[in-house]
Amino acid sequence: MKMADDKIIEGDVDLISTLPDVILQDILCFIPTKLAITTSLLSRRWRHVWCDIPSISLDVDTQTAASVNETLTRYKATKTKSFHLIITTMMGNIPHIDSWIEGAMSRDVENLSLDFLHHYYKYKLPDFFYYTYSFKQ
């Protein structure tokens, strides 16, 4: 490990990076998804760890629709335990909501949470929403 004066401290080891991906991904589920994504900057080892986290939460208020689309493009988990979508400001994201929900459902999401502000009271869930069997009861 390097200190401010660039001296290496003997005996320091990055033990967390030696953990298997599945454990790192479970750990990353306890922090906001946006922060989990920034771990990809730590090192080459961490570059794609977040891409398979079993739970993802997207706050559209702090991201643009384009960045949410980019996140979901890079997200590679084949099985998602939970998918949480938060939209509390009116930003014209309604055209994207259906594709975001469909993307979550294509990953056999068990728990889908949609957190919309009252502006979306007119939003109608797409028909495909009612024909899934992956949700936990």
Short mmCIF file of N, CA and C in Angstrom, two decimals:
data_model
loop_
_atom_site.label_atom_id
_atom_site.label_comp_id
_atom_site.label_asym_id
_atom_site.label_seq_id
_atom_site.Cartn_x
_atom_site.Cartn_y
_atom_site.Cartn_z
N MET A 1 0.85 -1.17 0.00
CA MET A 1 0.00 0.00 0.00
C MET A 1 0.89 1.23 0.00
N LYS A 2 0.53 2.25 -0.74
CA LYS A 2 1.33 3.47 -0.82
C LYS A 2 0.74 4.53 0.10
N MET A 3 1.61 5.26 0.72
CA MET A 3 1.21 6.39 1.56
C MET A 3 1.39 7.67 0.75
N ALA A 4 1.09 8.77 1.39
CA ALA A 4 1.18 10.06 0.70
C ALA A 4 2.58 10.31 0.13
N ASP A 5 3.60 9.82 0.82
CA ASP A 5 4.96 10.04 0.33
C ASP A 5 5.43 8.90 -0.58
N ASP A 6 4.47 8.07 -1.07
CA ASP A 6 4.73 6.99 -2.02
C ASP A 6 5.63 5.88 -1.49
N LYS A 7 5.74 5.72 -0.17
CA LYS A 7 6.49 4.61 0.38
C LYS A 7 5.56 3.41 0.51
N ILE A 8 6.06 2.26 0.20
CA ILE A 8 5.27 1.04 0.32
C ILE A 8 5.40 0.51 1.75
N ILE A 9 4.27 0.23 2.35
CA ILE A 9 4.26 -0.31 3.70
C ILE A 9 4.38 -1.83 3.59
N GLU A 10 5.39 -2.37 4.23
CA GLU A 10 5.63 -3.80 4.16
C GLU A 10 4.52 -4.57 4.87
N GLY A 11 4.12 -5.68 4.28
CA GLY A 11 3.15 -6.56 4.91
C GLY A 11 1.70 -6.22 4.63
N ASP A 12 1.40 -5.06 4.04
CA ASP A 12 0.01 -4.73 3.72
C ASP A 12 -0.42 -5.52 2.49
N VAL A 13 -1.58 -6.15 2.63
CA VAL A 13 -2.11 -6.96 1.55
C VAL A 13 -3.57 -6.57 1.34
N ASP A 14 -3.98 -6.51 0.10
CA ASP A 14 -5.37 -6.22 -0.23
C ASP A 14 -6.15 -7.54 -0.16
N LEU A 15 -6.61 -7.90 1.02
CA LEU A 15 -7.28 -9.17 1.22
C LEU A 15 -8.67 -9.21 0.59
N ILE A 16 -9.36 -8.09 0.54
CA ILE A 16 -10.71 -8.09 -0.01
C ILE A 16 -10.70 -8.43 -1.50
N SER A 17 -9.70 -8.01 -2.21
CA SER A 17 -9.63 -8.30 -3.65
C SER A 17 -9.34 -9.77 -3.93
N THR A 18 -8.91 -10.51 -2.92
CA THR A 18 -8.64 -11.93 -3.12
C THR A 18 -9.90 -12.78 -2.93
N LEU A 19 -10.98 -12.17 -2.48
CA LEU A 19 -12.24 -12.90 -2.31
C LEU A 19 -12.83 -13.28 -3.66
N PRO A 20 -13.57 -14.37 -3.71
CA PRO A 20 -14.24 -14.76 -4.97
C PRO A 20 -15.26 -13.69 -5.39
N ASP A 21 -15.50 -13.59 -6.69
CA ASP A 21 -16.44 -12.60 -7.22
C ASP A 21 -17.80 -12.67 -6.55
N VAL A 22 -18.31 -13.87 -6.33
CA VAL A 22 -19.65 -14.02 -5.77
C VAL A 22 -19.75 -13.37 -4.39
N ILE A 23 -18.70 -13.43 -3.61
CA ILE A 23 -18.71 -12.79 -2.28
C ILE A 23 -18.61 -11.28 -2.43
N LEU A 24 -17.75 -10.82 -3.33
CA LEU A 24 -17.63 -9.38 -3.57
C LEU A 24 -18.96 -8.81 -4.06
N GLN A 25 -19.64 -9.55 -4.92
CA GLN A 25 -20.93 -9.09 -5.45
C GLN A 25 -21.99 -9.02 -4.35
N ASP A 26 -21.98 -9.98 -3.45
CA ASP A 26 -22.91 -9.92 -2.31
C ASP A 26 -22.62 -8.70 -1.44
N ILE A 27 -21.35 -8.40 -1.24
CA ILE A 27 -20.96 -7.22 -0.45
C ILE A 27 -21.44 -5.95 -1.15
N LEU A 28 -21.24 -5.88 -2.47
CA LEU A 28 -21.63 -4.69 -3.23
C LEU A 28 -23.14 -4.45 -3.20
N CYS A 29 -23.91 -5.46 -2.91
CA CYS A 29 -25.38 -5.30 -2.82
C CYS A 29 -25.79 -4.42 -1.64
N PHE A 30 -24.89 -4.25 -0.68
CA PHE A 30 -25.20 -3.46 0.51
C PHE A 30 -24.91 -1.97 0.36
N ILE A 31 -24.40 -1.60 -0.80
CA ILE A 31 -24.13 -0.18 -1.06
C ILE A 31 -24.96 0.24 -2.27
N PRO A 32 -25.20 1.53 -2.44
CA PRO A 32 -25.97 1.97 -3.61
C PRO A 32 -25.31 1.51 -4.92
N THR A 33 -26.13 1.14 -5.88
CA THR A 33 -25.62 0.63 -7.15
C THR A 33 -24.65 1.59 -7.81
N LYS A 34 -24.97 2.87 -7.75
CA LYS A 34 -24.09 3.88 -8.37
C LYS A 34 -22.69 3.82 -7.76
N LEU A 35 -22.61 3.61 -6.44
CA LEU A 35 -21.32 3.48 -5.76
C LEU A 35 -20.66 2.15 -6.11
N ALA A 36 -21.46 1.09 -6.21
CA ALA A 36 -20.91 -0.22 -6.58
C ALA A 36 -20.23 -0.14 -7.95
N ILE A 37 -20.85 0.60 -8.85
CA ILE A 37 -20.28 0.76 -10.19
C ILE A 37 -18.93 1.46 -10.13
N THR A 38 -18.78 2.41 -9.23
CA THR A 38 -17.50 3.14 -9.15
C THR A 38 -16.36 2.25 -8.66
N THR A 39 -16.67 1.10 -8.05
CA THR A 39 -15.58 0.20 -7.65
C THR A 39 -14.82 -0.33 -8.86
N SER A 40 -15.42 -0.22 -10.04
CA SER A 40 -14.74 -0.69 -11.25
C SER A 40 -13.48 0.13 -11.53
N LEU A 41 -13.35 1.26 -10.88
CA LEU A 41 -12.18 2.12 -11.06
C LEU A 41 -11.01 1.71 -10.16
N LEU A 42 -11.25 0.82 -9.20
CA LEU A 42 -10.21 0.46 -8.25
C LEU A 42 -9.01 -0.22 -8.90
N SER A 43 -9.30 -1.18 -9.75
CA SER A 43 -8.23 -1.92 -10.43
C SER A 43 -8.84 -2.78 -11.52
N ARG A 44 -7.98 -3.40 -12.29
CA ARG A 44 -8.45 -4.30 -13.35
C ARG A 44 -9.27 -5.44 -12.74
N ARG A 45 -8.89 -5.90 -11.56
CA ARG A 45 -9.59 -6.98 -10.86
C ARG A 45 -11.05 -6.61 -10.59
N TRP A 46 -11.31 -5.35 -10.29
CA TRP A 46 -12.65 -4.90 -9.91
C TRP A 46 -13.47 -4.40 -11.10
N ARG A 47 -12.90 -4.32 -12.27
CA ARG A 47 -13.53 -3.67 -13.41
C ARG A 47 -14.95 -4.17 -13.71
N HIS A 48 -15.16 -5.48 -13.63
CA HIS A 48 -16.46 -6.04 -14.01
C HIS A 48 -17.20 -6.73 -12.87
N VAL A 49 -16.69 -6.61 -11.65
CA VAL A 49 -17.33 -7.30 -10.52
C VAL A 49 -18.77 -6.85 -10.34
N TRP A 50 -19.04 -5.57 -10.44
CA TRP A 50 -20.39 -5.05 -10.20
C TRP A 50 -21.40 -5.55 -11.24
N CYS A 51 -20.93 -5.95 -12.40
CA CYS A 51 -21.83 -6.31 -13.51
C CYS A 51 -22.72 -7.51 -13.22
N ASP A 52 -22.39 -8.29 -12.20
CA ASP A 52 -23.17 -9.48 -11.87
C ASP A 52 -23.75 -9.43 -10.46
N ILE A 53 -23.86 -8.24 -9.88
CA ILE A 53 -24.44 -8.19 -8.54
C ILE A 53 -25.89 -8.67 -8.59
N PRO A 54 -26.33 -9.40 -7.57
CA PRO A 54 -27.67 -9.98 -7.62
C PRO A 54 -28.81 -8.99 -7.38
N SER A 55 -28.49 -7.81 -6.89
CA SER A 55 -29.52 -6.79 -6.65
C SER A 55 -29.06 -5.47 -7.23
N ILE A 56 -29.98 -4.77 -7.86
CA ILE A 56 -29.63 -3.49 -8.48
C ILE A 56 -30.73 -2.48 -8.17
N SER A 57 -30.29 -1.27 -7.88
CA SER A 57 -31.22 -0.18 -7.58
C SER A 57 -30.82 1.02 -8.42
N LEU A 58 -31.76 1.51 -9.21
CA LEU A 58 -31.47 2.63 -10.10
C LEU A 58 -32.34 3.82 -9.73
N ASP A 59 -31.69 4.90 -9.39
CA ASP A 59 -32.37 6.13 -9.02
C ASP A 59 -32.27 7.07 -10.21
N VAL A 60 -33.36 7.16 -10.97
CA VAL A 60 -33.36 7.94 -12.20
C VAL A 60 -33.24 9.43 -11.90
N ASP A 61 -33.53 9.83 -10.67
CA ASP A 61 -33.41 11.24 -10.32
C ASP A 61 -31.96 11.70 -10.28
N THR A 62 -31.03 10.78 -10.02
CA THR A 62 -29.62 11.14 -9.95
C THR A 62 -28.86 10.73 -11.21
N GLN A 63 -29.58 10.12 -12.17
CA GLN A 63 -28.97 9.68 -13.42
C GLN A 63 -29.88 10.08 -14.58
N THR A 64 -29.30 10.21 -15.74
CA THR A 64 -30.12 10.45 -16.93
C THR A 64 -30.64 9.11 -17.43
N ALA A 65 -31.66 9.16 -18.26
CA ALA A 65 -32.17 7.93 -18.87
C ALA A 65 -31.06 7.24 -19.66
N ALA A 66 -30.21 8.01 -20.32
CA ALA A 66 -29.11 7.44 -21.09
C ALA A 66 -28.13 6.69 -20.18
N SER A 67 -27.84 7.23 -19.00
CA SER A 67 -26.91 6.54 -18.10
C SER A 67 -27.54 5.29 -17.50
N VAL A 68 -28.85 5.32 -17.26
CA VAL A 68 -29.54 4.10 -16.80
C VAL A 68 -29.47 3.04 -17.90
N ASN A 69 -29.72 3.44 -19.14
CA ASN A 69 -29.62 2.50 -20.26
C ASN A 69 -28.21 1.92 -20.36
N GLU A 70 -27.20 2.75 -20.19
CA GLU A 70 -25.80 2.29 -20.24
C GLU A 70 -25.51 1.31 -19.10
N THR A 71 -26.00 1.62 -17.92
CA THR A 71 -25.82 0.73 -16.77
C THR A 71 -26.44 -0.63 -17.06
N LEU A 72 -27.67 -0.62 -17.57
CA LEU A 72 -28.36 -1.88 -17.84
C LEU A 72 -27.72 -2.65 -18.99
N THR A 73 -27.07 -1.94 -19.91
CA THR A 73 -26.34 -2.60 -20.99
C THR A 73 -25.14 -3.36 -20.43
N ARG A 74 -24.48 -2.78 -19.45
CA ARG A 74 -23.29 -3.40 -18.86
C ARG A 74 -23.63 -4.44 -17.79
N TYR A 75 -24.83 -4.39 -17.27
CA TYR A 75 -25.27 -5.31 -16.23
C TYR A 75 -25.50 -6.68 -16.85
N LYS A 76 -24.80 -7.69 -16.36
CA LYS A 76 -24.80 -9.00 -17.02
C LYS A 76 -25.41 -10.13 -16.19
N ALA A 77 -25.91 -9.86 -15.01
CA ALA A 77 -26.46 -10.92 -14.17
C ALA A 77 -27.59 -11.64 -14.90
N THR A 78 -27.53 -12.96 -14.91
CA THR A 78 -28.58 -13.73 -15.57
C THR A 78 -29.77 -13.92 -14.63
N LYS A 79 -29.52 -13.84 -13.33
CA LYS A 79 -30.56 -13.98 -12.32
C LYS A 79 -30.45 -12.80 -11.38
N THR A 80 -31.54 -12.05 -11.25
CA THR A 80 -31.55 -10.87 -10.38
C THR A 80 -32.51 -11.11 -9.23
N LYS A 81 -32.00 -10.99 -8.01
CA LYS A 81 -32.86 -11.17 -6.84
C LYS A 81 -33.79 -9.98 -6.67
N SER A 82 -33.25 -8.77 -6.82
CA SER A 82 -34.12 -7.61 -6.69
C SER A 82 -33.70 -6.50 -7.65
N PHE A 83 -34.71 -5.83 -8.14
CA PHE A 83 -34.53 -4.70 -9.06
C PHE A 83 -35.41 -3.58 -8.54
N HIS A 84 -34.79 -2.48 -8.18
CA HIS A 84 -35.50 -1.34 -7.61
C HIS A 84 -35.31 -0.14 -8.55
N LEU A 85 -36.42 0.40 -9.01
CA LEU A 85 -36.40 1.55 -9.91
C LEU A 85 -37.07 2.72 -9.19
N ILE A 86 -36.34 3.82 -9.06
CA ILE A 86 -36.84 5.00 -8.36
C ILE A 86 -36.94 6.15 -9.36
N ILE A 87 -38.15 6.68 -9.51
CA ILE A 87 -38.37 7.85 -10.36
C ILE A 87 -39.32 8.77 -9.60
N THR A 88 -38.77 9.88 -9.10
CA THR A 88 -39.62 10.78 -8.32
C THR A 88 -39.75 12.17 -8.94
N THR A 89 -39.07 12.40 -10.05
CA THR A 89 -39.25 13.67 -10.75
C THR A 89 -39.77 13.38 -12.15
N MET A 90 -40.52 14.28 -12.67
CA MET A 90 -41.07 14.12 -14.01
C MET A 90 -39.99 14.49 -15.02
N MET A 91 -39.44 13.49 -15.70
CA MET A 91 -38.34 13.75 -16.61
C MET A 91 -38.58 13.19 -18.00
N GLY A 92 -39.78 12.77 -18.30
CA GLY A 92 -40.04 12.21 -19.62
C GLY A 92 -39.45 10.83 -19.79
N ASN A 93 -39.27 10.08 -18.70
CA ASN A 93 -38.67 8.76 -18.78
C ASN A 93 -39.67 7.65 -19.07
N ILE A 94 -40.94 7.99 -19.20
CA ILE A 94 -41.96 6.97 -19.40
C ILE A 94 -41.64 6.05 -20.58
N PRO A 95 -41.14 6.54 -21.71
CA PRO A 95 -40.81 5.60 -22.81
C PRO A 95 -39.77 4.55 -22.41
N HIS A 96 -38.89 4.88 -21.47
CA HIS A 96 -37.84 3.95 -21.06
C HIS A 96 -38.29 2.98 -19.98
N ILE A 97 -39.28 3.35 -19.20
CA ILE A 97 -39.68 2.53 -18.06
C ILE A 97 -40.03 1.12 -18.50
N ASP A 98 -40.81 0.98 -19.57
CA ASP A 98 -41.20 -0.35 -20.04
C ASP A 98 -39.97 -1.20 -20.37
N SER A 99 -38.99 -0.63 -21.05
CA SER A 99 -37.81 -1.41 -21.42
C SER A 99 -36.97 -1.75 -20.19
N TRP A 100 -36.92 -0.85 -19.18
CA TRP A 100 -36.18 -1.15 -17.95
C TRP A 100 -36.85 -2.29 -17.19
N ILE A 101 -38.16 -2.26 -17.11
CA ILE A 101 -38.90 -3.34 -16.44
C ILE A 101 -38.73 -4.65 -17.20
N GLU A 102 -38.83 -4.57 -18.52
CA GLU A 102 -38.67 -5.77 -19.34
C GLU A 102 -37.27 -6.36 -19.18
N GLY A 103 -36.27 -5.48 -19.10
CA GLY A 103 -34.89 -5.95 -18.88
C GLY A 103 -34.74 -6.67 -17.56
N ALA A 104 -35.36 -6.13 -16.52
CA ALA A 104 -35.32 -6.79 -15.21
C ALA A 104 -36.01 -8.14 -15.26
N MET A 105 -37.15 -8.18 -15.91
CA MET A 105 -37.92 -9.42 -15.98
C MET A 105 -37.21 -10.47 -16.83
N SER A 106 -36.43 -10.04 -17.81
CA SER A 106 -35.69 -10.99 -18.65
C SER A 106 -34.57 -11.67 -17.85
N ARG A 107 -34.23 -11.09 -16.69
CA ARG A 107 -33.22 -11.67 -15.81
C ARG A 107 -33.87 -12.45 -14.66
N ASP A 108 -35.10 -12.87 -14.86
CA ASP A 108 -35.84 -13.65 -13.86
C ASP A 108 -35.83 -12.97 -12.49
N VAL A 109 -36.10 -11.69 -12.47
CA VAL A 109 -36.10 -10.94 -11.22
C VAL A 109 -37.12 -11.54 -10.25
N GLU A 110 -36.70 -11.68 -9.00
CA GLU A 110 -37.58 -12.23 -7.97
C GLU A 110 -38.41 -11.14 -7.30
N ASN A 111 -37.79 -10.01 -7.05
CA ASN A 111 -38.46 -8.89 -6.37
C ASN A 111 -38.29 -7.63 -7.20
N LEU A 112 -39.40 -7.12 -7.70
CA LEU A 112 -39.38 -5.91 -8.50
C LEU A 112 -40.04 -4.80 -7.69
N SER A 113 -39.32 -3.72 -7.51
CA SER A 113 -39.83 -2.58 -6.75
C SER A 113 -39.81 -1.35 -7.64
N LEU A 114 -40.99 -0.75 -7.82
CA LEU A 114 -41.11 0.45 -8.64
C LEU A 114 -41.56 1.58 -7.72
N ASP A 115 -40.72 2.57 -7.58
CA ASP A 115 -40.98 3.69 -6.69
C ASP A 115 -41.17 4.95 -7.53
N PHE A 116 -42.44 5.28 -7.81
CA PHE A 116 -42.76 6.42 -8.66
C PHE A 116 -43.44 7.50 -7.84
N LEU A 117 -43.19 8.74 -8.20
CA LEU A 117 -43.89 9.86 -7.62
C LEU A 117 -45.29 9.92 -8.20
N HIS A 118 -46.16 10.64 -7.57
CA HIS A 118 -47.54 10.72 -8.01
C HIS A 118 -47.71 11.18 -9.45
N HIS A 119 -46.70 11.79 -10.05
CA HIS A 119 -46.80 12.22 -11.46
C HIS A 119 -47.02 11.04 -12.39
N TYR A 120 -46.64 9.86 -11.94
CA TYR A 120 -46.73 8.69 -12.78
C TYR A 120 -48.01 7.88 -12.53
N TYR A 121 -48.99 8.50 -11.90
CA TYR A 121 -50.23 7.78 -11.62
C TYR A 121 -50.91 7.31 -12.90
N LYS A 122 -50.61 7.92 -14.01
CA LYS A 122 -51.19 7.52 -15.29
C LYS A 122 -50.41 6.39 -15.95
N TYR A 123 -49.27 6.04 -15.39
CA TYR A 123 -48.45 4.99 -15.98
C TYR A 123 -49.18 3.65 -15.86
N LYS A 124 -49.27 2.96 -16.97
CA LYS A 124 -49.91 1.65 -17.02
C LYS A 124 -48.83 0.61 -17.26
N LEU A 125 -48.78 -0.39 -16.39
CA LEU A 125 -47.80 -1.45 -16.57
C LEU A 125 -48.03 -2.15 -17.90
N PRO A 126 -46.96 -2.49 -18.60
CA PRO A 126 -47.11 -3.15 -19.90
C PRO A 126 -47.72 -4.55 -19.73
N ASP A 127 -48.35 -5.03 -20.76
CA ASP A 127 -49.01 -6.34 -20.71
C ASP A 127 -48.06 -7.47 -20.32
N PHE A 128 -46.81 -7.42 -20.81
CA PHE A 128 -45.88 -8.50 -20.50
C PHE A 128 -45.64 -8.64 -19.00
N PHE A 129 -45.86 -7.58 -18.26
CA PHE A 129 -45.67 -7.59 -16.81
C PHE A 129 -46.53 -8.65 -16.14
N TYR A 130 -47.70 -8.87 -16.64
CA TYR A 130 -48.66 -9.77 -16.01
C TYR A 130 -48.44 -11.24 -16.36
N TYR A 131 -47.49 -11.53 -17.23
CA TYR A 131 -47.27 -12.90 -17.68
C TYR A 131 -45.94 -13.47 -17.23
N THR A 132 -45.42 -13.01 -16.13
CA THR A 132 -44.16 -13.54 -15.63
C THR A 132 -44.41 -14.47 -14.45
N TYR A 133 -43.50 -15.39 -14.28
CA TYR A 133 -43.63 -16.36 -13.18
C TYR A 133 -42.41 -16.32 -12.26
N SER A 134 -41.52 -15.39 -12.44
CA SER A 134 -40.29 -15.38 -11.64
C SER A 134 -40.44 -14.65 -10.32
N PHE A 135 -41.48 -13.86 -10.14
CA PHE A 135 -41.63 -13.12 -8.89
C PHE A 135 -41.87 -14.05 -7.72
N LYS A 136 -41.28 -13.72 -6.58
CA LYS A 136 -41.53 -14.46 -5.35
C LYS A 136 -42.82 -13.99 -4.74
N GLN A 137 -43.55 -14.91 -4.15
CA GLN A 137 -44.81 -14.53 -3.48
C GLN A 137 -44.64 -14.53 -2.00
#
